[in-house]
Coordinates of C-alpha atoms and ligand atoms in Angstrom, one line a residue:
M151 CA 142.2 142.7 288.7
N152 CA 145.0 140.4 289.7
M153 CA 147.6 142.0 291.9
I154 CA 150.4 139.4 291.6
H155 CA 152.6 139.1 288.5
V156 CA 155.8 137.2 287.8
L157 CA 158.8 139.5 287.4
D158 CA 160.5 139.6 284.1
E159 CA 163.9 138.1 283.8
N160 CA 165.8 141.3 283.7
T161 CA 164.2 142.6 286.9
A162 CA 164.7 139.3 288.7
N163 CA 168.4 139.4 287.7
K164 CA 168.8 142.9 289.1
I165 CA 167.2 141.8 292.4
A166 CA 169.5 138.7 292.5
A167 CA 172.4 141.0 291.8
G168 CA 171.6 142.8 295.1
E169 CA 172.6 139.6 296.9
V170 CA 175.4 138.3 294.7
V171 CA 177.1 141.6 293.6
E172 CA 177.6 143.6 296.7
R173 CA 180.7 145.4 295.4
P174 CA 183.5 145.1 292.8
S175 CA 185.3 142.4 294.9
S176 CA 182.3 140.2 294.8
I177 CA 182.4 140.3 291.0
V178 CA 186.1 139.4 291.0
K179 CA 185.4 136.5 293.4
E180 CA 182.6 135.1 291.2
L181 CA 184.5 135.4 288.0
V182 CA 187.7 134.0 289.3
E183 CA 185.8 131.1 290.8
N184 CA 184.4 130.4 287.4
S185 CA 187.9 130.5 285.9
I186 CA 189.0 128.0 288.6
D187 CA 186.0 125.8 287.9
A188 CA 187.1 125.8 284.2
Q189 CA 190.4 124.2 285.2
S190 CA 192.5 127.3 284.3
L191 CA 196.2 127.4 285.1
H192 CA 196.7 131.1 284.6
I193 CA 194.2 133.8 285.8
E194 CA 194.8 137.4 285.2
V195 CA 192.7 140.1 286.8
E196 CA 193.0 143.7 285.7
I197 CA 191.1 146.5 287.4
A198 CA 190.8 150.3 287.2
D199 CA 189.3 152.6 289.8
G200 CA 189.0 149.9 292.4
G201 CA 187.0 147.8 289.9
T202 CA 184.2 150.4 289.7
S203 CA 184.9 151.4 286.1
F204 CA 186.7 148.4 284.8
I205 CA 187.4 144.7 285.6
R206 CA 188.8 142.2 283.2
I207 CA 189.4 138.6 284.0
T208 CA 191.4 136.5 281.5
D209 CA 191.8 132.7 281.9
D210 CA 193.2 129.8 280.0
G211 CA 190.5 127.4 281.1
S212 CA 188.1 125.2 279.1
G213 CA 186.3 128.0 277.4
M214 CA 182.7 127.7 276.1
S215 CA 181.0 126.7 272.9
P216 CA 179.0 129.4 271.1
E217 CA 175.8 127.8 272.5
D218 CA 177.0 127.6 276.1
A219 CA 178.3 131.2 275.9
K220 CA 174.7 132.4 275.1
L221 CA 173.2 130.2 277.8
A222 CA 175.8 131.2 280.5
I223 CA 174.2 134.6 280.9
L224 CA 170.8 133.2 281.6
R225 CA 169.5 132.9 285.1
H226 CA 169.9 129.5 286.7
A227 CA 172.0 128.3 283.8
T228 CA 174.9 126.2 285.0
S229 CA 177.0 123.3 283.8
K230 CA 177.9 122.3 287.4
I231 CA 174.9 120.6 288.8
R232 CA 171.7 119.0 287.4
L233 CA 169.8 118.2 290.5
A234 CA 169.6 119.6 294.0
E235 CA 171.1 116.3 295.3
D236 CA 174.3 117.0 293.5
L237 CA 175.0 119.8 296.0
S238 CA 175.9 117.2 298.7
T239 CA 178.8 115.9 296.5
I240 CA 179.8 119.1 294.8
H241 CA 183.4 119.8 293.9
S242 CA 183.0 123.0 291.9
L243 CA 183.0 126.4 293.5
G244 CA 179.9 127.6 291.6
F245 CA 176.5 125.9 291.4
R246 CA 173.8 128.6 291.5
G247 CA 174.0 129.7 287.9
E248 CA 173.4 133.3 289.1
A249 CA 176.7 135.1 288.8
L250 CA 177.0 135.9 285.2
P251 CA 173.3 137.1 284.7
S252 CA 173.5 139.1 288.0
I253 CA 176.7 140.9 287.0
A254 CA 175.5 141.5 283.5
A255 CA 172.3 143.0 284.9
V256 CA 174.1 145.9 286.7
S257 CA 177.0 146.7 284.3
R258 CA 178.3 146.8 280.8
F259 CA 179.4 143.2 280.4
S260 CA 181.2 141.3 277.7
L261 CA 182.4 137.8 277.4
T262 CA 184.9 136.3 274.8
T263 CA 185.4 132.6 275.0
R264 CA 186.9 129.9 272.9
L265 CA 187.2 126.1 273.4
H266 CA 190.5 124.3 273.3
D267 CA 189.8 122.5 269.9
N268 CA 191.5 124.0 266.9
E269 CA 188.4 124.4 264.8
S270 CA 186.1 126.8 266.5
L271 CA 186.5 130.5 266.6
A272 CA 185.8 132.5 269.8
T273 CA 182.3 133.8 270.6
Y274 CA 181.7 137.3 271.7
V275 CA 178.6 138.2 273.8
E276 CA 177.8 141.7 275.0
V277 CA 175.2 142.6 277.5
A278 CA 174.4 146.1 278.8
G279 CA 172.2 146.4 282.0
G280 CA 170.8 143.0 281.4
I281 CA 170.0 143.4 277.7
T282 CA 171.9 141.4 275.2
T283 CA 173.3 143.8 272.6
E284 CA 175.6 141.7 270.6
V285 CA 176.5 138.0 269.9
R286 CA 179.0 137.2 267.2
E287 CA 182.0 135.1 266.2
A288 CA 185.3 136.7 267.0
G289 CA 189.0 136.2 267.2
G290 CA 190.4 135.3 270.6
N291 CA 192.7 133.0 272.6
V292 CA 191.5 129.8 274.0
G293 CA 189.9 130.3 277.4
T294 CA 187.6 133.1 278.5
T295 CA 187.9 136.8 279.0
I296 CA 185.2 138.7 280.8
V297 CA 185.1 142.5 280.9
V298 CA 182.8 144.3 283.4
K299 CA 182.6 148.1 282.9
D300 CA 180.6 150.9 284.7
L301 CA 179.4 148.9 287.6
F302 CA 175.9 149.9 288.8
F303 CA 175.5 152.5 286.0
N304 CA 171.8 151.6 285.8
T305 CA 171.3 151.3 289.6
P306 CA 172.5 154.6 291.0
A307 CA 171.2 153.9 294.5
R308 CA 173.6 150.9 294.7
K309 CA 176.5 153.0 293.4
K310 CA 176.2 155.3 296.3
F311 CA 177.1 152.5 298.7
L312 CA 180.5 151.9 297.1
K313 CA 183.5 153.1 299.2
T314 CA 186.5 154.9 297.9
V315 CA 188.3 153.3 294.9
S316 CA 191.3 152.5 297.1
T317 CA 189.1 150.6 299.6
E318 CA 187.3 148.7 296.8
G319 CA 190.7 148.0 295.3
S320 CA 192.0 146.6 298.5
H321 CA 189.0 144.3 298.9
I322 CA 189.8 142.9 295.5
N323 CA 193.4 142.4 296.6
D324 CA 192.3 140.6 299.7
I325 CA 190.0 138.2 298.0
L326 CA 192.5 137.4 295.3
V327 CA 195.2 136.7 297.9
K328 CA 192.9 134.2 299.5
L329 CA 191.9 132.6 296.3
A330 CA 195.6 132.3 295.3
L331 CA 196.4 130.7 298.6
S332 CA 193.6 128.1 298.1
Y333 CA 194.9 127.2 294.6
P334 CA 198.7 127.2 294.7
N335 CA 198.7 125.3 291.4
I336 CA 197.2 128.3 289.5
A337 CA 199.3 131.3 288.6
F338 CA 197.4 134.5 289.6
K339 CA 198.1 138.1 288.6
L340 CA 196.4 141.3 289.6
I341 CA 197.0 144.5 287.7
N342 CA 195.6 147.6 289.5
N343 CA 195.7 150.8 287.5
Q344 CA 198.2 149.3 285.1
R345 CA 200.5 148.2 287.9
L346 CA 201.3 144.6 288.7
V347 CA 200.5 144.3 292.4
L348 CA 200.2 140.6 292.9
S349 CA 201.7 137.6 291.2
T350 CA 201.9 133.9 292.3
P351 CA 204.1 131.2 290.7
G352 CA 201.4 128.6 290.3
N353 CA 204.0 125.9 291.0
N354 CA 201.7 124.0 293.4
Q355 CA 203.9 125.0 296.4
L356 CA 201.8 126.7 299.1
Q357 CA 204.9 128.1 300.8
D358 CA 206.1 129.8 297.6
T359 CA 202.6 131.2 297.0
L360 CA 202.5 132.5 300.5
T361 CA 205.9 134.2 300.4
N362 CA 205.1 135.7 297.0
L363 CA 201.9 137.3 298.5
Y364 CA 203.1 138.3 301.9
G365 CA 206.8 138.9 301.2
Q366 CA 209.9 136.8 301.5
K367 CA 210.4 138.1 305.0
V368 CA 207.6 136.0 306.5
A369 CA 209.4 132.8 305.4
P370 CA 211.3 132.3 308.6
D371 CA 208.2 133.1 310.7
I372 CA 205.8 130.4 309.4
L373 CA 205.3 126.9 310.5
P374 CA 203.7 124.1 308.5
I375 CA 200.6 122.4 309.9
S376 CA 199.5 118.9 309.1
Y377 CA 196.8 117.1 311.0
E378 CA 194.8 114.0 310.2
N379 CA 191.7 112.7 312.0
T380 CA 190.8 109.5 310.2
V381 CA 187.8 108.8 312.4
D382 CA 186.0 112.0 311.4
S383 CA 187.8 112.3 308.1
I384 CA 189.1 115.7 308.8
H385 CA 192.4 116.7 307.3
I386 CA 194.1 120.0 307.9
S387 CA 197.2 121.4 306.2
G388 CA 198.7 124.8 305.6
Y389 CA 200.9 127.3 307.4
L390 CA 200.7 129.2 310.7
G391 CA 202.5 132.3 311.6
K392 CA 204.7 132.1 314.7
P393 CA 203.1 133.9 317.7
T394 CA 205.8 136.6 317.3
L395 CA 204.3 137.5 313.9
L396 CA 201.1 139.2 314.7
K397 CA 198.8 141.2 312.5
S398 CA 196.3 143.9 313.4
S399 CA 193.3 142.2 311.7
R400 CA 192.1 138.8 310.6
Q401 CA 192.9 139.8 307.0
W402 CA 195.9 137.5 307.2
Q403 CA 193.9 134.5 308.0
T404 CA 192.7 132.3 305.2
I405 CA 190.3 129.5 306.0
I406 CA 189.7 127.1 303.2
V407 CA 187.3 124.2 303.4
N408 CA 187.2 121.7 300.6
S409 CA 189.0 124.2 298.4
R410 CA 186.5 126.9 299.1
V411 CA 187.6 130.1 300.9
I412 CA 185.1 130.8 303.7
N413 CA 184.5 132.9 306.7
S414 CA 183.9 130.9 309.9
R415 CA 183.6 132.4 313.3
S416 CA 184.1 129.1 315.0
I417 CA 187.2 128.2 313.2
A418 CA 188.6 131.7 313.8
K419 CA 187.8 131.2 317.5
A420 CA 189.5 127.9 317.6
L421 CA 192.6 129.6 316.2
D422 CA 192.4 132.3 318.8
N423 CA 192.0 129.9 321.6
A424 CA 194.9 127.8 320.6
Y425 CA 197.2 130.9 320.5
H426 CA 195.6 132.3 323.7
S427 CA 198.5 132.0 326.1
L428 CA 200.9 133.2 323.5
L429 CA 199.2 136.3 322.3
P430 CA 199.3 139.7 323.7
K431 CA 195.8 141.2 324.0
S432 CA 195.7 142.7 320.6
G433 CA 196.8 140.9 317.4
Y434 CA 195.9 138.0 315.2
P435 CA 198.2 135.3 313.9
L436 CA 198.8 134.7 310.2
A437 CA 197.2 131.4 309.1
V438 CA 196.4 129.5 306.0
L439 CA 194.2 126.6 307.1
N440 CA 193.4 124.1 304.4
I441 CA 190.7 121.9 305.8
T442 CA 189.2 118.9 304.0
V443 CA 186.1 117.1 305.2
N444 CA 183.6 114.7 303.8
T445 CA 181.4 116.7 301.3
N446 CA 178.3 115.2 302.9
T447 CA 179.1 116.8 306.3
I448 CA 178.8 120.4 305.0
D449 CA 176.1 122.5 303.3
V450 CA 177.6 124.9 300.9
N451 CA 174.3 126.5 299.9
V452 CA 173.7 128.8 302.9
H453 CA 175.0 132.1 301.8
P454 CA 174.3 134.1 298.5
Q455 CA 178.0 134.8 298.0
K456 CA 178.9 131.3 299.2
S457 CA 181.3 132.8 301.7
E458 CA 180.0 130.7 304.6
I459 CA 179.1 127.1 304.9
K460 CA 177.3 125.0 307.4
F461 CA 179.0 122.1 309.2
S462 CA 176.8 119.2 310.3
D463 CA 178.9 119.1 313.5
E464 CA 180.6 122.4 314.1
Q465 CA 182.1 121.3 317.4
K466 CA 184.1 118.5 315.7
I467 CA 185.7 121.1 313.3
F468 CA 186.4 123.4 316.2
R469 CA 188.1 120.7 318.2
A470 CA 190.1 119.5 315.2
V471 CA 191.4 123.0 314.4
Y472 CA 192.2 123.7 318.0
K473 CA 194.1 120.4 318.3
A474 CA 196.0 120.9 315.0
V475 CA 197.1 124.4 315.9
T476 CA 198.2 123.6 319.4
Q477 CA 200.1 120.6 318.1
V478 CA 202.1 122.8 315.8
L479 CA 202.8 125.4 318.5
S480 CA 203.8 122.9 321.1
A481 CA 205.8 120.5 319.0
A482 CA 209.5 120.1 319.6
H483 CA 211.4 123.0 318.2
T484 CA 214.8 123.9 317.0
P485 CA 215.9 127.3 318.2
S486 CA 215.6 128.8 314.7
Q487 CA 212.0 127.7 314.6
L488 CA 211.0 129.4 317.7
A489 CA 213.1 132.6 317.6
A490 CA 211.5 135.7 316.2
S491 CA 213.5 136.8 313.2
A492 CA 215.4 140.0 313.5
E493 CA 213.8 143.1 312.0
L494 CA 216.6 144.5 309.9
K495 CA 215.0 147.5 308.4
N496 CA 215.8 149.8 311.3
I497 CA 219.4 148.9 311.4
H498 CA 221.7 151.8 310.5
H499 CA 225.0 151.0 308.8
S500 CA 226.8 154.1 310.0
P501 CA 230.2 153.0 311.3
Q502 CA 230.3 153.3 315.0
T503 CA 233.3 153.0 317.2
P504 CA 232.6 151.7 320.6
S505 CA 233.2 154.4 323.2
Y506 CA 235.7 153.6 325.9
N507 CA 235.0 156.8 327.9
G508 CA 233.8 156.6 331.4
S509 CA 234.2 153.7 333.7
P510 CA 232.3 150.4 333.1
T511 CA 229.3 150.4 335.3
R512 CA 228.4 146.8 335.1
Q513 CA 230.7 144.0 335.8
S514 CA 230.9 141.4 333.1
S515 CA 228.9 138.5 334.2
L516 CA 230.7 136.0 332.1
Y517 CA 233.1 134.9 334.8
T518 CA 231.3 136.0 337.9
S519 CA 230.4 133.3 340.3
S520 CA 227.7 134.9 342.3
P521 CA 224.4 133.1 342.4
I522 CA 221.5 134.8 340.7
R523 CA 219.4 137.0 342.9
N524 CA 215.7 136.8 343.5
A525 CA 215.4 133.5 341.9
A526 CA 216.1 131.0 344.6
A527 CA 213.2 128.8 343.6
W528 CA 214.3 128.7 340.1
Q529 CA 217.8 127.6 340.9
E530 CA 216.8 124.9 343.2
Q531 CA 213.7 123.5 341.6
A532 CA 213.3 124.1 338.0
L533 CA 216.9 123.6 337.0
P534 CA 219.9 121.6 338.1
L535 CA 221.6 124.7 339.2
T536 CA 222.6 123.9 342.8
T537 CA 226.2 123.9 341.6
A538 CA 225.9 127.4 340.5
R539 CA 228.6 128.6 342.8
T540 CA 231.3 127.3 340.5
T541 CA 234.7 128.7 340.6
M542 CA 236.1 130.8 337.9
E543 CA 238.2 128.0 336.5
Q544 CA 235.2 125.7 336.3
E545 CA 233.3 128.4 334.6
E546 CA 236.0 128.7 332.0
A547 CA 236.0 125.0 331.5
I548 CA 232.3 125.0 330.9
F549 CA 232.6 127.9 328.5
W550 CA 235.4 126.5 326.4
D551 CA 235.1 122.7 326.6
T552 CA 231.6 121.5 327.2
P553 CA 229.6 120.8 324.1
P554 CA 226.2 122.5 324.0
V555 CA 223.8 120.8 326.4
T556 CA 221.1 118.8 324.8
D557 CA 217.8 118.2 326.3
P558 CA 218.4 118.5 330.1
I559 CA 215.1 116.9 330.9
G560 CA 216.3 113.6 329.5
D561 CA 213.3 112.6 327.7
D562 CA 214.4 109.5 325.8
Q563 CA 211.7 109.7 323.2
Q564 CA 212.8 113.1 322.0
E565 CA 215.7 113.5 319.7
P566 CA 218.1 116.0 321.1
Q567 CA 217.5 118.9 318.8
F568 CA 218.8 121.8 320.8
T569 CA 222.1 123.3 319.8
L570 CA 222.5 126.7 321.3
Q571 CA 225.6 127.7 323.1
P572 CA 225.5 130.7 325.3
L573 CA 228.4 133.1 324.9
G574 CA 227.6 135.7 327.6
Q575 CA 225.2 138.1 329.0
V576 CA 224.7 141.8 328.0
D577 CA 223.2 144.3 330.4
D578 CA 222.5 141.4 332.8
C579 CA 219.4 141.0 330.8
Y580 CA 220.1 139.4 327.4
I581 CA 221.8 136.1 326.8
I582 CA 223.9 136.1 323.6
S583 CA 224.1 132.6 322.1
R584 CA 225.6 130.9 319.2
G585 CA 223.5 128.5 317.1
H586 CA 224.6 126.6 314.0
D587 CA 222.6 129.0 311.9
G588 CA 223.3 132.3 313.4
L589 CA 223.2 134.5 316.5
Y590 CA 220.5 134.3 319.1
I591 CA 219.6 136.9 321.7
I592 CA 217.4 135.7 324.6
D593 CA 215.5 137.9 327.0
Q594 CA 216.2 136.1 330.3
H595 CA 213.2 137.4 332.0
A596 CA 210.8 136.6 329.2
A597 CA 212.4 133.2 328.8
H598 CA 212.2 132.3 332.4
E599 CA 208.6 133.6 332.6
R600 CA 207.6 131.3 329.8
I601 CA 209.3 128.3 331.5
L602 CA 207.5 129.0 334.8
Y603 CA 204.2 129.7 333.2
D604 CA 204.3 126.4 331.3
K605 CA 205.4 124.5 334.3
M606 CA 202.6 125.9 336.4
S607 CA 199.9 125.6 333.8
Q608 CA 200.6 121.9 333.4
Q609 CA 199.7 121.4 337.1
T610 CA 196.1 120.7 336.7
D611 CA 195.4 120.4 340.4
R612 CA 196.9 122.7 342.8
I613 CA 200.1 124.6 341.9
T614 CA 202.9 123.3 344.1
A615 CA 203.2 125.4 347.2
Q616 CA 205.8 126.2 349.8
Q617 CA 204.8 126.4 353.4
L618 CA 206.1 129.5 355.1
L619 CA 207.9 128.9 358.4
V620 CA 207.0 132.4 359.5
P621 CA 203.7 133.6 358.0
I622 CA 203.6 137.0 356.3
F623 CA 201.0 139.5 357.4
M624 CA 199.5 141.9 354.9
D625 CA 197.3 144.9 355.4
C626 CA 194.3 145.0 353.1
D627 CA 191.5 147.4 352.5
A628 CA 187.8 146.4 352.6
T629 CA 187.6 145.6 348.8
E630 CA 190.6 143.4 349.0
I631 CA 189.3 141.6 352.0
T632 CA 186.0 140.9 350.1
I633 CA 187.8 139.6 347.1
I634 CA 190.1 137.4 349.1
A635 CA 187.0 135.9 350.9
D636 CA 185.2 135.4 347.6
Y637 CA 188.1 133.9 345.7
Q638 CA 189.7 131.9 348.5
D639 CA 189.4 128.7 346.6
T640 CA 190.9 130.2 343.5
F641 CA 193.9 131.5 345.5
Y642 CA 194.3 128.1 347.1
N643 CA 194.4 126.3 343.7
L644 CA 197.0 128.8 342.6
G645 CA 199.2 127.7 345.5
F646 CA 198.4 130.6 347.9
N647 CA 196.9 129.8 351.3
L648 CA 195.5 133.0 352.6
D649 CA 193.8 133.5 355.9
L650 CA 191.8 136.5 357.1
V651 CA 192.9 137.2 360.7
G652 CA 191.3 140.6 361.3
P653 CA 189.1 143.2 359.8
S654 CA 192.0 144.5 357.7
T655 CA 194.7 141.9 358.0
M656 CA 195.5 138.8 356.0
R657 CA 198.0 136.1 356.7
I658 CA 199.9 134.3 354.0
L659 CA 200.5 130.7 355.1
E660 CA 201.6 129.2 351.8
L661 CA 203.0 130.5 348.5
P662 CA 203.5 128.9 345.1
S663 CA 207.0 127.4 345.4
D664 CA 208.5 129.4 342.6
I665 CA 207.6 132.8 344.1
P666 CA 210.4 134.2 346.2
L667 CA 209.2 135.5 349.6
A668 CA 210.1 139.0 348.8
E669 CA 207.6 138.9 345.9
A670 CA 204.7 137.4 347.9
E671 CA 202.9 140.6 348.8
N672 CA 203.3 142.1 345.3
S673 CA 202.1 139.0 343.6
I674 CA 198.9 138.9 345.7
R675 CA 198.3 142.6 345.2
Q676 CA 198.6 142.3 341.5
I677 CA 196.2 139.4 341.4
L678 CA 193.7 141.3 343.5
E679 CA 194.0 144.3 341.2
F680 CA 193.4 142.1 338.2
I681 CA 190.3 140.5 339.7
Q682 CA 189.0 144.0 340.6
N683 CA 189.4 145.3 337.1
M684 CA 188.0 142.3 335.3
H685 CA 184.3 141.9 334.9
D686 CA 183.3 138.4 335.7
P687 CA 186.5 136.7 334.4
T688 CA 186.0 133.1 333.3
P689 CA 187.8 130.5 335.3
Q690 CA 190.3 130.0 332.4
E691 CA 190.9 133.8 332.1
L692 CA 191.4 134.0 335.8
R693 CA 193.9 131.1 335.9
H694 CA 195.8 132.3 332.8
N695 CA 196.2 135.8 334.2
C696 CA 197.1 134.7 337.7
L697 CA 199.7 132.3 336.4
Q698 CA 201.0 135.1 334.2
I699 CA 201.4 137.3 337.3
A700 CA 202.9 134.5 339.3
A701 CA 205.4 133.5 336.5
C702 CA 206.4 137.1 336.1
R703 CA 207.0 137.6 339.8
A704 CA 208.9 134.4 340.2
A705 CA 211.1 134.8 337.1
I706 CA 214.6 136.0 337.2
K707 CA 214.7 139.7 336.4
A708 CA 216.6 141.9 334.0
G709 CA 219.6 142.9 336.1
D710 CA 220.2 139.4 337.5
A711 CA 223.6 138.3 336.7
L712 CA 223.8 134.7 335.4
N713 CA 226.8 132.4 335.0
M714 CA 227.3 130.2 332.0
R715 CA 225.8 127.1 333.4
Q716 CA 222.7 129.0 334.4
M717 CA 222.4 130.5 331.0
Q718 CA 222.7 127.2 329.4
A719 CA 220.1 125.6 331.6
L720 CA 217.7 128.5 331.0
I721 CA 218.0 128.2 327.2
S722 CA 217.6 124.4 327.3
E723 CA 214.5 124.7 329.4
L724 CA 213.1 127.3 327.1
C725 CA 213.5 125.1 324.1
N726 CA 211.7 122.3 325.9
T727 CA 208.7 124.3 327.0
N728 CA 205.4 123.6 325.3
L729 CA 204.9 127.0 323.8
P730 CA 208.3 128.6 323.8
Y731 CA 207.9 131.5 321.3
T732 CA 207.0 134.3 323.6
C733 CA 206.6 135.2 327.2
P734 CA 203.1 134.7 328.5
H735 CA 202.4 138.4 327.7
G736 CA 203.3 137.8 324.1
R737 CA 206.7 139.5 324.0
P738 CA 209.3 137.5 322.1
A739 CA 211.6 135.5 324.3
M740 CA 214.3 134.9 321.7
I741 CA 215.4 136.8 318.6
R742 CA 217.6 135.3 315.8
F743 CA 220.0 137.0 313.5
S744 CA 220.5 134.3 310.8
S745 CA 224.0 134.0 309.3
H746 CA 222.4 135.6 306.2
D747 CA 221.2 138.6 308.3
L748 CA 224.7 139.0 309.7
D749 CA 226.2 139.0 306.3
K750 CA 223.7 141.5 305.2
M751 CA 224.4 143.8 308.1
F752 CA 228.1 143.7 307.4
K753 CA 227.4 144.2 303.8
R754 CA 229.0 141.0 302.7
T755 CA 226.2 140.2 300.4
G756 CA 224.0 142.4 298.1
F757 CA 220.6 143.3 299.5
Ligands
LIG1086 P1 177.8 128.8 288.2 O1 179.2 129.2 288.3 O2 177.0 128.8 289.4 O3 177.5 127.6 287.3 P2 177.7 131.3 286.6 O4 176.7 132.2 286.3 O5 178.9 131.8 287.4 O6 177.1 130.1 287.4 O7 178.3 130.7 285.3 C1 177.4 130.0 284.4 C2 178.1 129.0 283.6 O8 179.0 129.6 282.7 C3 179.0 128.1 284.4 O9 178.3 126.9 284.9 C4 180.0 127.6 283.3 O10 179.6 126.5 282.6 C5 180.1 128.8 282.4 N1 181.3 129.7 282.7 C6 181.3 130.8 283.4 N2 182.5 131.3 283.4 C7 183.3 130.5 282.7 C8 184.8 130.5 282.4 N3 185.6 131.4 282.8 N4 185.2 129.4 281.7 C9 184.4 128.5 281.2 N5 183.1 128.4 281.5 C10 182.5 129.4 282.2
LIG1087 MG1 180.0 130.9 289.0

């Protein structure tokens, strides 16, 4: 007796469903992709119980003829390709002809569809667990409506794998957000348990789509990206969140390649790397990357749910994304672009009268003429601050008369775009500044740290060092001595020249020129500690962290009084750094209260 037999169509469909229909969100993805392929301009998704009991997708796309409606639910029935070769030039999202039969095999499924011509009626097709139960003419709007009820009613084993309805619902929300971001020309709606939870305008403006999905409050914190590599025909557009707008997962990252939403580890990695020196350890930037490549350089048929694709040259894409993202983050910025926007939700409006009790503990630094402490190197090298000891009259002149400094570096190519005027310092820590579009508060330590980090990281050879007239001797334990011996070259490249002069003594001959003498020992100890705690850091990690430490140690501190000129110079330098949004640890360096925010806080406008 023969052992082998060909599976009947219904069984084959149920098996295929195992791959295509993993959960309710995969159904929504397949059906919405069909609606997109049918040139719809409005797509409405309604779900109940996280899509497990009810999903309805309504579109105003091309619709199907009665014959096509019956064919559509057959396995490998597609209008999108004819030959395997067509895959290399494909522009539609679907091509396998598997979705409808797979979904219909594991649910109670119905389809109502009508062409755009005025003559034909709609066709209604009903399938339960893979068996066609009804086909008839019906009334209905042009376009297609598909209803999927009781998912997995005939495959109880699969049903057990479903998560809670709220988890399944949020997966549907996620996938719809991404599809909506990839088609800003289509108006999407999601109704979850009779509540409208998502709606996009469909006006072909990605920015509007984005703010509709993520909230108006992200608008000031996103930057447009636009990159073209004509040699490799790679084009990238979309939006990136400022490094100050971090999310706890990759959920806010949408990667679109040739209009297809995909997951790609290498593109995500390129994003991470580009943000590297800006990000604190945990957190992911918001990103919508719309990438277009030649269709013949990708293979779209490598994943049953089409959520991954294969690039013929993955490295090229990686490099392009990395470059595109760093270009945006390091472009010339206006202060409002690089400031983190103020979080207004925690502001209380209770009237508060300033208290005049007690004696003022800090002297106002506005008119003080003392040079800043602990930052000798900064004054002399990074900034033209040698005239810091200005008299009070001069200070006043600067304060009242001088227009805001533009671009102190004097780069002829760059348009002066900087227009912040410092007004004073609060707590010897925050610089309050006036911009044409609001109020800016700058954290002087974070800002200076960023300036120094940038300056040092641009020195590809050795960090500029200062030779010590009198060497500093430092006591070290055995572990520290071993690390110093092992990493002597690394230390040297970072601007430290260290010399072991005894079993437990080390001599410092040279220091990075920005680090004040008083910080020498602490900086080295912190680097030693970092090396000790890291397992096998890569050279880049090592350098990034050591520069971070050095920049932090060398920077002016909270508590250092600054005069107006120093504040101005600091702000100008910050705006001219490569990646000015945050300090190297990822804290914001500058926060903006837009004029609108101020109006809101003083209740001059409605909320
Ligand atoms: P594929 O999308 O891979 O072609 P499907 O099983 O998803 O396979 O769909 C089968 C066919 O049904 C499609 O090729 C298309 O012609 C038709 N179809 C499906 N959904 C729609 C829709 N919403 N509007 C118009 N035609 C549709
Ligand atoms: Mg399809």
